[in-house]
Coordinates of C-alpha atoms in Angstrom, one line a residue:
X102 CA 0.0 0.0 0.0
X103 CA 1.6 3.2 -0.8
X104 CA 1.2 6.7 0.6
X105 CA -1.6 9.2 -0.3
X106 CA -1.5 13.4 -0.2
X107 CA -4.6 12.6 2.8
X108 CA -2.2 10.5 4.9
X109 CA -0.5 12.1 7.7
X110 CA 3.1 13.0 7.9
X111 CA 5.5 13.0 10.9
X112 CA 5.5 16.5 11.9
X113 CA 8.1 15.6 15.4
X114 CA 10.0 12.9 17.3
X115 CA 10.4 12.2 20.7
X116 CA 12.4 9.2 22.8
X117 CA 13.4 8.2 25.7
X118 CA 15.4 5.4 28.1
X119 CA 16.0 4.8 32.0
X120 CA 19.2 6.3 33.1
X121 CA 20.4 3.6 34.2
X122 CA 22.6 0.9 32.6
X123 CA 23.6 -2.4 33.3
X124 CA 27.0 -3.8 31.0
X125 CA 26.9 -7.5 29.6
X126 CA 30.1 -8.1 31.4
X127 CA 27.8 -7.9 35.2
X128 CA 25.8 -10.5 33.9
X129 CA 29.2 -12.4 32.9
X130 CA 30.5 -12.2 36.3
X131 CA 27.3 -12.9 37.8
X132 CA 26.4 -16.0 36.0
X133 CA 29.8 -17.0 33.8
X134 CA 27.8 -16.7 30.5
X135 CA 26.4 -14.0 28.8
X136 CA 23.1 -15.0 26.0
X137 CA 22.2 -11.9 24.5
X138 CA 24.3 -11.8 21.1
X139 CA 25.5 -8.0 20.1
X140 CA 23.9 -6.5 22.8
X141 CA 26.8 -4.7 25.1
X142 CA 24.4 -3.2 27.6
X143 CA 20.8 -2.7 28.3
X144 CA 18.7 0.3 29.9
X145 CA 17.3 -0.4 33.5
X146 CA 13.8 1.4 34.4
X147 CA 14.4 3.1 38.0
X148 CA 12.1 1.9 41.0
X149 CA 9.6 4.5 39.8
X150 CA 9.0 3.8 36.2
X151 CA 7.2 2.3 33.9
X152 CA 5.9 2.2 30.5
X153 CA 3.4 4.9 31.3
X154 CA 5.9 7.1 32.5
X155 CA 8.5 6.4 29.8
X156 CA 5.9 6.6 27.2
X157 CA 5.1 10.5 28.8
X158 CA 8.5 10.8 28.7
X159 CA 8.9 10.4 25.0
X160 CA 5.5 12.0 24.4
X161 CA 6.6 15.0 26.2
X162 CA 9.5 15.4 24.1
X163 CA 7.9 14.8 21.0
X164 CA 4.8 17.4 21.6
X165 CA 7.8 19.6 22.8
X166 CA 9.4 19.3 18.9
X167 CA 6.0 20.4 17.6
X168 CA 5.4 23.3 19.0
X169 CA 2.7 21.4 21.9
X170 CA -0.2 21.3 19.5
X171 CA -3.9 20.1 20.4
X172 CA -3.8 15.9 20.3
X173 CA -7.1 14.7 18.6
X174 CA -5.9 11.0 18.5
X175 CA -3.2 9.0 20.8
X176 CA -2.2 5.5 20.7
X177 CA 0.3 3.9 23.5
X178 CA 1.5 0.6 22.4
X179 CA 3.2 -2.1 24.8
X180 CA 3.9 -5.5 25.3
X181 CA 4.3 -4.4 29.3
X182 CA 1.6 -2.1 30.1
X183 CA 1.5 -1.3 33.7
X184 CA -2.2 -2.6 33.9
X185 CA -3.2 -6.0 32.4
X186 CA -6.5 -4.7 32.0
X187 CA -7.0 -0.9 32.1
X188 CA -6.9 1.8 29.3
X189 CA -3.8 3.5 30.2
X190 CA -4.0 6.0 27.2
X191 CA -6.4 7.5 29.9
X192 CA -3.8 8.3 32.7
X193 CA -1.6 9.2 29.5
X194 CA -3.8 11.6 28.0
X195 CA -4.7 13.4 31.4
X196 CA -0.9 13.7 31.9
X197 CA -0.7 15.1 28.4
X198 CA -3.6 17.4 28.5
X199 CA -5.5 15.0 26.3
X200 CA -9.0 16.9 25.4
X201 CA -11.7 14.7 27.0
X202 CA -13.0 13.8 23.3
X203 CA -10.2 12.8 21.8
X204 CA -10.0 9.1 20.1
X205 CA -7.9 6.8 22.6
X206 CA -6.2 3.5 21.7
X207 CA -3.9 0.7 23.4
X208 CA -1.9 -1.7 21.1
X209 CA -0.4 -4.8 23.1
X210 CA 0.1 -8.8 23.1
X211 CA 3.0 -7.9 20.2
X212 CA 6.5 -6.3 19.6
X213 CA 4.9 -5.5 16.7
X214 CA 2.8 -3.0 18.3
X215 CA 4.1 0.0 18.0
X216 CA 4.3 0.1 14.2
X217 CA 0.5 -1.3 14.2
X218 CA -0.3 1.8 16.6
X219 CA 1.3 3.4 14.1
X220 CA -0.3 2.3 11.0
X221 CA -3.1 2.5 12.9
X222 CA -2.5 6.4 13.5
X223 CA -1.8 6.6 9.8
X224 CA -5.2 5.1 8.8
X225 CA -7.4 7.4 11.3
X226 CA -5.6 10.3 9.5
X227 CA -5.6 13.5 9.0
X228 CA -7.1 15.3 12.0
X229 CA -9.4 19.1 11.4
X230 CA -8.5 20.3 14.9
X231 CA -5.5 19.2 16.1
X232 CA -2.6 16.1 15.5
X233 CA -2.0 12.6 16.0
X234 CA 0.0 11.3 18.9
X235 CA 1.4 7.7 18.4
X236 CA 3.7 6.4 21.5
X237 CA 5.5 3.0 21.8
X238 CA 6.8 2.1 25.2
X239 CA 8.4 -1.2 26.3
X240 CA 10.3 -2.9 29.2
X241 CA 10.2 -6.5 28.6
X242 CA 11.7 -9.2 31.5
X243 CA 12.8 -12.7 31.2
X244 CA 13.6 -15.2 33.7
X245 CA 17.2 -14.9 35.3
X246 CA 19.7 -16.5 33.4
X247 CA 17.3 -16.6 30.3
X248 CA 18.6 -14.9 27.0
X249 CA 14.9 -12.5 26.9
X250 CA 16.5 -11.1 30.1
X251 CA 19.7 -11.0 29.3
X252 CA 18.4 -9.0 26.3
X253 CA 15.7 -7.2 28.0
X254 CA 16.1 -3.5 28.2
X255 CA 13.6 -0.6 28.3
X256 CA 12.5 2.9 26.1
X257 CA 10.1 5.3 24.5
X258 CA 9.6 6.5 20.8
X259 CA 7.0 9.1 19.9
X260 CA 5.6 10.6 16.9
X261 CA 3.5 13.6 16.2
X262 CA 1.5 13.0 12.7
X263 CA 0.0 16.0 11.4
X264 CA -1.0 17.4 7.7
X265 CA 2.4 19.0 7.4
X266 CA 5.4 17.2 8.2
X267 CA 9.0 16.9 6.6
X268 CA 8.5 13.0 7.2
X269 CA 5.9 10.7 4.9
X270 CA 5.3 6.9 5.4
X271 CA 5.5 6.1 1.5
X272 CA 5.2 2.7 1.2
X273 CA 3.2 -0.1 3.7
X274 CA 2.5 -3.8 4.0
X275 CA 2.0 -6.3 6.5
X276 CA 2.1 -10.1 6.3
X277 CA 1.4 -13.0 8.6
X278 CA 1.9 -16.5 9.0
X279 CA 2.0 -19.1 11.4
X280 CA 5.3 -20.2 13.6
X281 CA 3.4 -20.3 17.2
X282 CA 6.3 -20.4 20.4
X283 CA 8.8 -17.9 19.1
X284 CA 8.4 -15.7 21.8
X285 CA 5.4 -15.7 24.0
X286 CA 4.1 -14.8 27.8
X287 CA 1.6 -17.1 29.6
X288 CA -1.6 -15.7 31.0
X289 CA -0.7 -13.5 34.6
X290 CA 2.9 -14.3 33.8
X291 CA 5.5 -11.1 34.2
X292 CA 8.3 -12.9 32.6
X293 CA 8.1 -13.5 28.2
X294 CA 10.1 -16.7 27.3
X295 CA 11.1 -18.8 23.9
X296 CA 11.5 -22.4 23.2
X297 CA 15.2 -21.6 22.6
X298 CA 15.3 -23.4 18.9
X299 CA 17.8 -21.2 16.9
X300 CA 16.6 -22.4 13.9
X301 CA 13.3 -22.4 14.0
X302 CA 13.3 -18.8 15.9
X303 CA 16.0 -17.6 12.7
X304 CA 13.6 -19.0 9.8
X305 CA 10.8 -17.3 11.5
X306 CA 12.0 -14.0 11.8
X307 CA 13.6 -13.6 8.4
X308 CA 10.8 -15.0 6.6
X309 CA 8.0 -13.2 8.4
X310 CA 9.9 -9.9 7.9
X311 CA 11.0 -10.6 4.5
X312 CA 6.9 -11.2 3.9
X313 CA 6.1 -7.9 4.6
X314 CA 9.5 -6.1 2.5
X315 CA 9.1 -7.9 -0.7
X316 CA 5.3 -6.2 -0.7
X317 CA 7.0 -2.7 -0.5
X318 CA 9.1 -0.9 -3.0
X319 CA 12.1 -0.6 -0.7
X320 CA 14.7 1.2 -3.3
X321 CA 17.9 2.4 -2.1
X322 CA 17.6 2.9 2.4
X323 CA 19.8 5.1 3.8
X324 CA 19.2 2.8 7.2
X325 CA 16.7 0.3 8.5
X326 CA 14.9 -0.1 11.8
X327 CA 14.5 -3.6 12.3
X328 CA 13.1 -5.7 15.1
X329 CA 15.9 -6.5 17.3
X330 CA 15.7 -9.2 20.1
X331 CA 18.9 -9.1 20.3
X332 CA 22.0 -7.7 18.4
X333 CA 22.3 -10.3 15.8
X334 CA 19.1 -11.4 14.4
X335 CA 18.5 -8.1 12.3
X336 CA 22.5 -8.5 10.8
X337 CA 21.3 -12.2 10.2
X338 CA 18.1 -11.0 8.2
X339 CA 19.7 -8.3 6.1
X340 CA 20.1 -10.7 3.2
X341 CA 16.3 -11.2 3.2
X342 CA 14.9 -8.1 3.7
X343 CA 17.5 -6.8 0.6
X344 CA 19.7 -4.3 2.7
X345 CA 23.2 -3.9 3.9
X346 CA 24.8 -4.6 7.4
X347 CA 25.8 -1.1 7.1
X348 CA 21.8 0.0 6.7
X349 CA 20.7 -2.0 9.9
X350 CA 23.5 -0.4 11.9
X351 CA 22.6 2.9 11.2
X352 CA 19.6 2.3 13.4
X353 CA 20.3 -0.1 16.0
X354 CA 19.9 0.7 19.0
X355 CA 19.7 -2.6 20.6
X356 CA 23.3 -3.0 20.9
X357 CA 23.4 -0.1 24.1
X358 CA 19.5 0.1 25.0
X359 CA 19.0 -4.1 24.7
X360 CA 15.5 -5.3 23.1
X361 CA 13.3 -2.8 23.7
X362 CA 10.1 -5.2 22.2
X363 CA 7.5 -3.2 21.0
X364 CA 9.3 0.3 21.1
X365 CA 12.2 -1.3 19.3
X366 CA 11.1 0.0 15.7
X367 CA 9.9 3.1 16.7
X368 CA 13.1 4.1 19.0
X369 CA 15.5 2.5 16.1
X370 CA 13.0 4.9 13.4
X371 CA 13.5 8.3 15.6
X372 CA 16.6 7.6 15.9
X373 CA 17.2 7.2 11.9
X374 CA 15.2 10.7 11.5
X375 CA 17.3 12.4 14.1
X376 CA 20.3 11.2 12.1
X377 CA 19.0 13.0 8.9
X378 CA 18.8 9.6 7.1
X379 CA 16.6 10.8 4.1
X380 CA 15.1 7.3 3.5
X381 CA 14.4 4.4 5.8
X382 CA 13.1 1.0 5.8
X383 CA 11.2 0.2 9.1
X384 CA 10.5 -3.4 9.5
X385 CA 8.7 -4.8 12.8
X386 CA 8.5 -8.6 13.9
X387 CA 6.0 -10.2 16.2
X388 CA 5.7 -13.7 17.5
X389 CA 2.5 -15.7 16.4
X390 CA 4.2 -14.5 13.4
X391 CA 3.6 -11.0 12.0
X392 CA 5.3 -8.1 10.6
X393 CA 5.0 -4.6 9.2
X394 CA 7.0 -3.2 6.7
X395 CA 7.1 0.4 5.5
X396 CA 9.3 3.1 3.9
X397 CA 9.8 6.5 5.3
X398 CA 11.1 9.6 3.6
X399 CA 12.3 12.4 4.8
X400 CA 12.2 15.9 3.0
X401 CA 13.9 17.7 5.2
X402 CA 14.7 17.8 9.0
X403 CA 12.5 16.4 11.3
X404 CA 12.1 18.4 14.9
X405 CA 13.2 15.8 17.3
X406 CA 14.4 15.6 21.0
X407 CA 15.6 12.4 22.1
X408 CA 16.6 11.3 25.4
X409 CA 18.6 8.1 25.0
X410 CA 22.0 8.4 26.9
X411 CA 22.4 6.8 29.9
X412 CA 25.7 7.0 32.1
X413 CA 24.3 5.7 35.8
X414 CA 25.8 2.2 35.6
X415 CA 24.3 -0.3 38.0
X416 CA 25.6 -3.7 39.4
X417 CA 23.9 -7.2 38.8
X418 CA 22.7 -6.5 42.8
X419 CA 21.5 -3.3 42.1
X420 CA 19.9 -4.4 38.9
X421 CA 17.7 -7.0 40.8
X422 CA 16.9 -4.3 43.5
X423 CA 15.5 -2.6 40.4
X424 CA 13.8 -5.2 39.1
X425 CA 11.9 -5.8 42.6
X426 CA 13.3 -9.4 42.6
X427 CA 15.8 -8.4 45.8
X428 CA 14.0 -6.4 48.3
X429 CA 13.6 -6.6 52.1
X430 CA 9.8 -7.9 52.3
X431 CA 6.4 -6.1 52.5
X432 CA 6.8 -2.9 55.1
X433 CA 4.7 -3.3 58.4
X434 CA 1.6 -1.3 58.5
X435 CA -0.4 0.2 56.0
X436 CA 0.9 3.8 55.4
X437 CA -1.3 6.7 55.0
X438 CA -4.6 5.6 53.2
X439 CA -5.6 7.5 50.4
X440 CA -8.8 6.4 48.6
X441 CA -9.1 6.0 44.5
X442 CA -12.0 8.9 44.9
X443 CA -10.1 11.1 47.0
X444 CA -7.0 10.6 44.7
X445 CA -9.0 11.2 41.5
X446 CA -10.0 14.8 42.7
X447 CA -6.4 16.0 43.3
X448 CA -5.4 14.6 39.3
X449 CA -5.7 18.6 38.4
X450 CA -2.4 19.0 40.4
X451 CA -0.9 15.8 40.3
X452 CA -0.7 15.4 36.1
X453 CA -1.5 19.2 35.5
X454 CA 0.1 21.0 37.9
X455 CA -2.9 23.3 38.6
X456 CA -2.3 26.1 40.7
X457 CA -4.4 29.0 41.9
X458 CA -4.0 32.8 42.0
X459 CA -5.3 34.7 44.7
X460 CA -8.2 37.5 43.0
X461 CA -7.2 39.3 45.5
X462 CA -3.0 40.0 45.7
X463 CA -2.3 37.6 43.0
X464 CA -0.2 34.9 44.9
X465 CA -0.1 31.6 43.6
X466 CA -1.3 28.8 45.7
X467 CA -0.6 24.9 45.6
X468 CA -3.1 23.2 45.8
X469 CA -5.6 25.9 45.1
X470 CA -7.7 25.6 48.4
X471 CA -7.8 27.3 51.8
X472 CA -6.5 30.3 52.6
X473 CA -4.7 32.5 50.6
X474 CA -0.5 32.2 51.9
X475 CA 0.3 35.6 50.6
X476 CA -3.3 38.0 52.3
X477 CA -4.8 35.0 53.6
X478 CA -8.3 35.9 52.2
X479 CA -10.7 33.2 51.7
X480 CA -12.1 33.0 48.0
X481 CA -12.2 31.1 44.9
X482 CA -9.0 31.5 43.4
X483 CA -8.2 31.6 39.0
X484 CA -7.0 28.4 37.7
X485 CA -3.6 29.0 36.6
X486 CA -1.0 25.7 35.2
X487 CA 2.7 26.0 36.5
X488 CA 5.2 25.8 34.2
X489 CA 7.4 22.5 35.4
X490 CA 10.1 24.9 36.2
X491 CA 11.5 26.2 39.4
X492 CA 14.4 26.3 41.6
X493 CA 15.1 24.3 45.1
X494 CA 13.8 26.0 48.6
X495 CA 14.6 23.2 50.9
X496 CA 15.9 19.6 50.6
X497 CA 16.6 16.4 52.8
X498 CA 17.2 12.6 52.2
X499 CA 15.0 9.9 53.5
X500 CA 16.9 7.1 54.6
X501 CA 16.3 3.5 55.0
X502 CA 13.8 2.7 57.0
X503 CA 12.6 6.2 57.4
X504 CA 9.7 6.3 54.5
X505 CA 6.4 6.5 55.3
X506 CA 5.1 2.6 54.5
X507 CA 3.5 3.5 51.6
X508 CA 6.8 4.4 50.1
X509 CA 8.9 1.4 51.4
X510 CA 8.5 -0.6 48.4
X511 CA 10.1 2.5 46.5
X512 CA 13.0 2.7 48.6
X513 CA 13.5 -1.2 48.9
X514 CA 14.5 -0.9 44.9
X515 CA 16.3 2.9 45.1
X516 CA 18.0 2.7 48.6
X517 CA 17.4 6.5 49.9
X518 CA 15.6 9.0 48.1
X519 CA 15.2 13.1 48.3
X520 CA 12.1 15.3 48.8
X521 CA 12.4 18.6 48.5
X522 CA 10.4 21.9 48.2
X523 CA 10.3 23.8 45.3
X524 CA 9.2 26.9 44.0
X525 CA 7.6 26.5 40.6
X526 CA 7.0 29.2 38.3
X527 CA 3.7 30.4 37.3
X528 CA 3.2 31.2 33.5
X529 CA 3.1 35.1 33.8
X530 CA 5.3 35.4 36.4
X531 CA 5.2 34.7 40.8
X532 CA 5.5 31.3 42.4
X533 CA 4.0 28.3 43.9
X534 CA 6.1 25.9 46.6
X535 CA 5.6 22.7 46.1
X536 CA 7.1 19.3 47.9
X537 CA 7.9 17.0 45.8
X538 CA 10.3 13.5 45.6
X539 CA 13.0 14.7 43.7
X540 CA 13.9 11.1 40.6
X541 CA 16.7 10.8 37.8
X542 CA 19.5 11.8 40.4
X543 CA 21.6 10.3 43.1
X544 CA 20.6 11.2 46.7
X545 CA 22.6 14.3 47.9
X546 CA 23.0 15.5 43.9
X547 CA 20.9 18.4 44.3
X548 CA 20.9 21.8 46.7
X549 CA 18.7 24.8 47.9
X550 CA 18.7 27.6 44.5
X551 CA 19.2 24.4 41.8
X552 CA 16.7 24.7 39.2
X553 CA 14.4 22.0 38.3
X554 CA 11.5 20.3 36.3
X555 CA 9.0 18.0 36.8
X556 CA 8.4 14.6 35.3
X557 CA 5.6 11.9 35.7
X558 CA 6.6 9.0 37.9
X559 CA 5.0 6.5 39.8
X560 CA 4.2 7.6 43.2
X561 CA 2.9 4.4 45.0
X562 CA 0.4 1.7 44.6
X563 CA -2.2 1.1 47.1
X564 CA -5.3 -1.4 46.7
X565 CA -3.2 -2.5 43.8
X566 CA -4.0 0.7 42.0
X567 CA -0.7 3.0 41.1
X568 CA -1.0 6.2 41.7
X569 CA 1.2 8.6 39.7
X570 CA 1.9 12.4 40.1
X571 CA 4.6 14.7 39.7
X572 CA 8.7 14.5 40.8
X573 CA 11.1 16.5 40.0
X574 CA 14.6 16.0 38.8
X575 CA 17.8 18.8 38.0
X576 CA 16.7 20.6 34.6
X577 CA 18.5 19.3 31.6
X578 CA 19.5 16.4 33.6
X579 CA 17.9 14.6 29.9

């Protein structure tokens, strides 16, 4: 299927990974071996992330590129949504500023969901009153010792489709067939696993890929984003899909970030735009077996902002700590109850960061109830949005064994964390302080006058319902 003047281009890019890093030689020294072929290191999500917050992340970034226009559609995609069964494109949109109306839609069960989110944001194309928001987020796990999580690593992509756009999808197929046990997770499993036969894992890859390319007029690729499960299969596929080792390493990514499932296209495609590659071939494999296959040119730049360098490395005993697999047991008590209800009606300040101004001398209050901390008057005070951006007021470290219960799962995977409060600008000007965890630096990093932004993290999970809200972290620390 080829591309139309009515399809939607790429108007921006955004993408993200975790900080933190774990090297293939701490897996050597923790278990002699190493399975994950090519793949020199992997990204590790902190204690407070997820694919909801990496996928903001990203989004953030790409809206950011566009100039922050109105979304009429968004799409996450996943293989490792936080929820088995929830929309979260609803928490993602509120974080976003998602209008209440706009079309919503999860993609999941695949890595080949983020290019059918895609396709699918492609298809629902173009948009009167605003732009298309497609976001593909991914942190898959494997048992220990197993070659999915020796492979397994985490990151966002994101792309803004508007009418305009220096990026077009000019070519598109997909293709299926059947090679069942490639790669697959049980029902209320966490961990994905393979039957581990080479050959029957190689045959299925190339062929299924190589499906969905010979339906597309590839021409001459400048690079290709291919599905990488780990840092050799796409080299071994080359041959079939009809491009160059050369091409596929333009846009691997796997080699530092590790298989990033579902995201793995899209991060290996924004990265290929951010390089100025003027023509790419973006081919995505799932297990069951299907692919996509479609060629994107480029006209000119495309507004990106990527977040993809990492340089916190972590130890195979911190990586665990991470992972939640080496913690000191459930904290004692229950912590400080807050109901779903009660939570809901504070989502204004926690996603939004609304504020309110005082009619009376203008002061900016957060939250925007009681009285007034600059006159004190009582009143119903203007709805104003901070900015993100402010600079430290005070800071300390909570140490072990000093969080409130509800945060001892938290600090079981991170060791000690910082809360600070923070002045945060208003829009036209004044100031709000706000406490707030401070994420994405080491305990201690920061001190009173720093400037920072906020970010959306997971806050804690209670009733087994997360509840996410606003950190902050030093500005430009991504």
């Amino acid at each position: 299927m080829t591309g139309d003047e009515r399809t939607p281009k790429v108007a921006a890019v955004g993408a993200y990974a975790p900080r933190f890093r774990i090297s293939a030689d701490e897996f050597r020294e923790a278990w002699g071996q190493f399975h994950a072929a090519g793949v020199n290191g992997k990204a590790v999500p902190d204690a407070d992330e997820d694919t909801l917050t990496m996928a903001y992340e990203a989004a953030r970034r790409a809206l950011d590129a566009a100039g922050t226009p109105e979304i009429s559609f968004l799409a996450f995609a996943s293989t490792t949504p936080p929820m088995a069964e929830e929309d979260v494109t609803a928490r993602l949109g509120g974080m976003l500023g998602v209008p209440d109306d706009a079309t919503l839609h999860v993609f999941t069960g695949s890595t080949r969901a983020g290019t059918r989110a895609l396709v699918a944001g492609l298809a629902a194309g173009p948009w009167d009153d605003g732009v298309g928001l497609v976001v593909a987020a991914d942190a898959p796990r494997g048992e220990p010792d197993s070659a999915e999580d020796h492979a397994a690593g985490a990151g966002a992509a994101a792309f803004v489709l508007a009418d305009d756009g220096p990026a077009s999808v000019v070519e598109r197929a997909e293709y299926t067939t059947e090679f069942p046990g490639t790669r697959f997770r049980e029902t209320g499993e966490s961990s994905v696993e393979g039957l581990g036969v080479t050959s029957y894992d190689r045959r299925a890859f190339s062929e299924t890929l190589a499906g969905a390319v010979e339906q597309v007029d590839t021409g001459a690729v400048d690079a290709a984003a291919v599905q990488a499960p780990d840092g050799k299969l796409p080299y071994r596929a080359a041959g079939a899909l009809g491009v160059g080792i050369d091409e596929i390493r333009a846009g691997a990514l796997v080699h530092e970030l590790g298989d990033t499932g579902a995201a793995s296209v899209p991060l290996s495609l924004a990265k290929s735009l951010a390089d100025g590659y003027g023509r790419i071939l973006a081919a995505s494999f799932g297990s069951g077996a299907g692919a996509d296959a479609f060629v994107v040119e480029a006209s000119d730049d495309v507004p990106v902002s990527l977040a993809l360098d990492g340089d916190d490395p972590v130890s195979y005993a911190e990586y665990l700590r991470l992972r939640g697999d080496l913690t000191s047991g459930p904290p004692s008590g229950g912590g400080a109850y807050v109901s779903v209800p009660s939570w809901r009606r504070t989502l204004d300040q926690r996603h939004r960061l609304l504020a309110g101004k005082c009619p009376d001398c203008g002061a900016l209050n957060f939250p925007p109830e009681g009285a007034c901390n600059g006159c004190n008057s009582l009143g119903e005070y203007d709805d104003v949005r901070l900015t993100g951006e402010g600079t430290v007021e005070a800071l300390t470290t909570i140490s072990q064994g000093g969080a409130p219960p509800e945060f001892a799962e938290q600090q079981a995977k991170s060791g000690d964390f910082d809360v600070a409060v923070v002045a945060l600008s208003g829009p036209n000007g004044g100031e709000a302080s706000v406490p707030a965890q401070v994420t994405g630096a080491a305990p201690g990093t920061l001190e009173i006058g720093d400037s920072v932004e906020t970010t959306m993290r997971r806050i804690y999970t209670q009733e087994g319902v997360t509840r996410y809200g606003f950190k902050v972290r030093p500005t430009g620390e991504l």
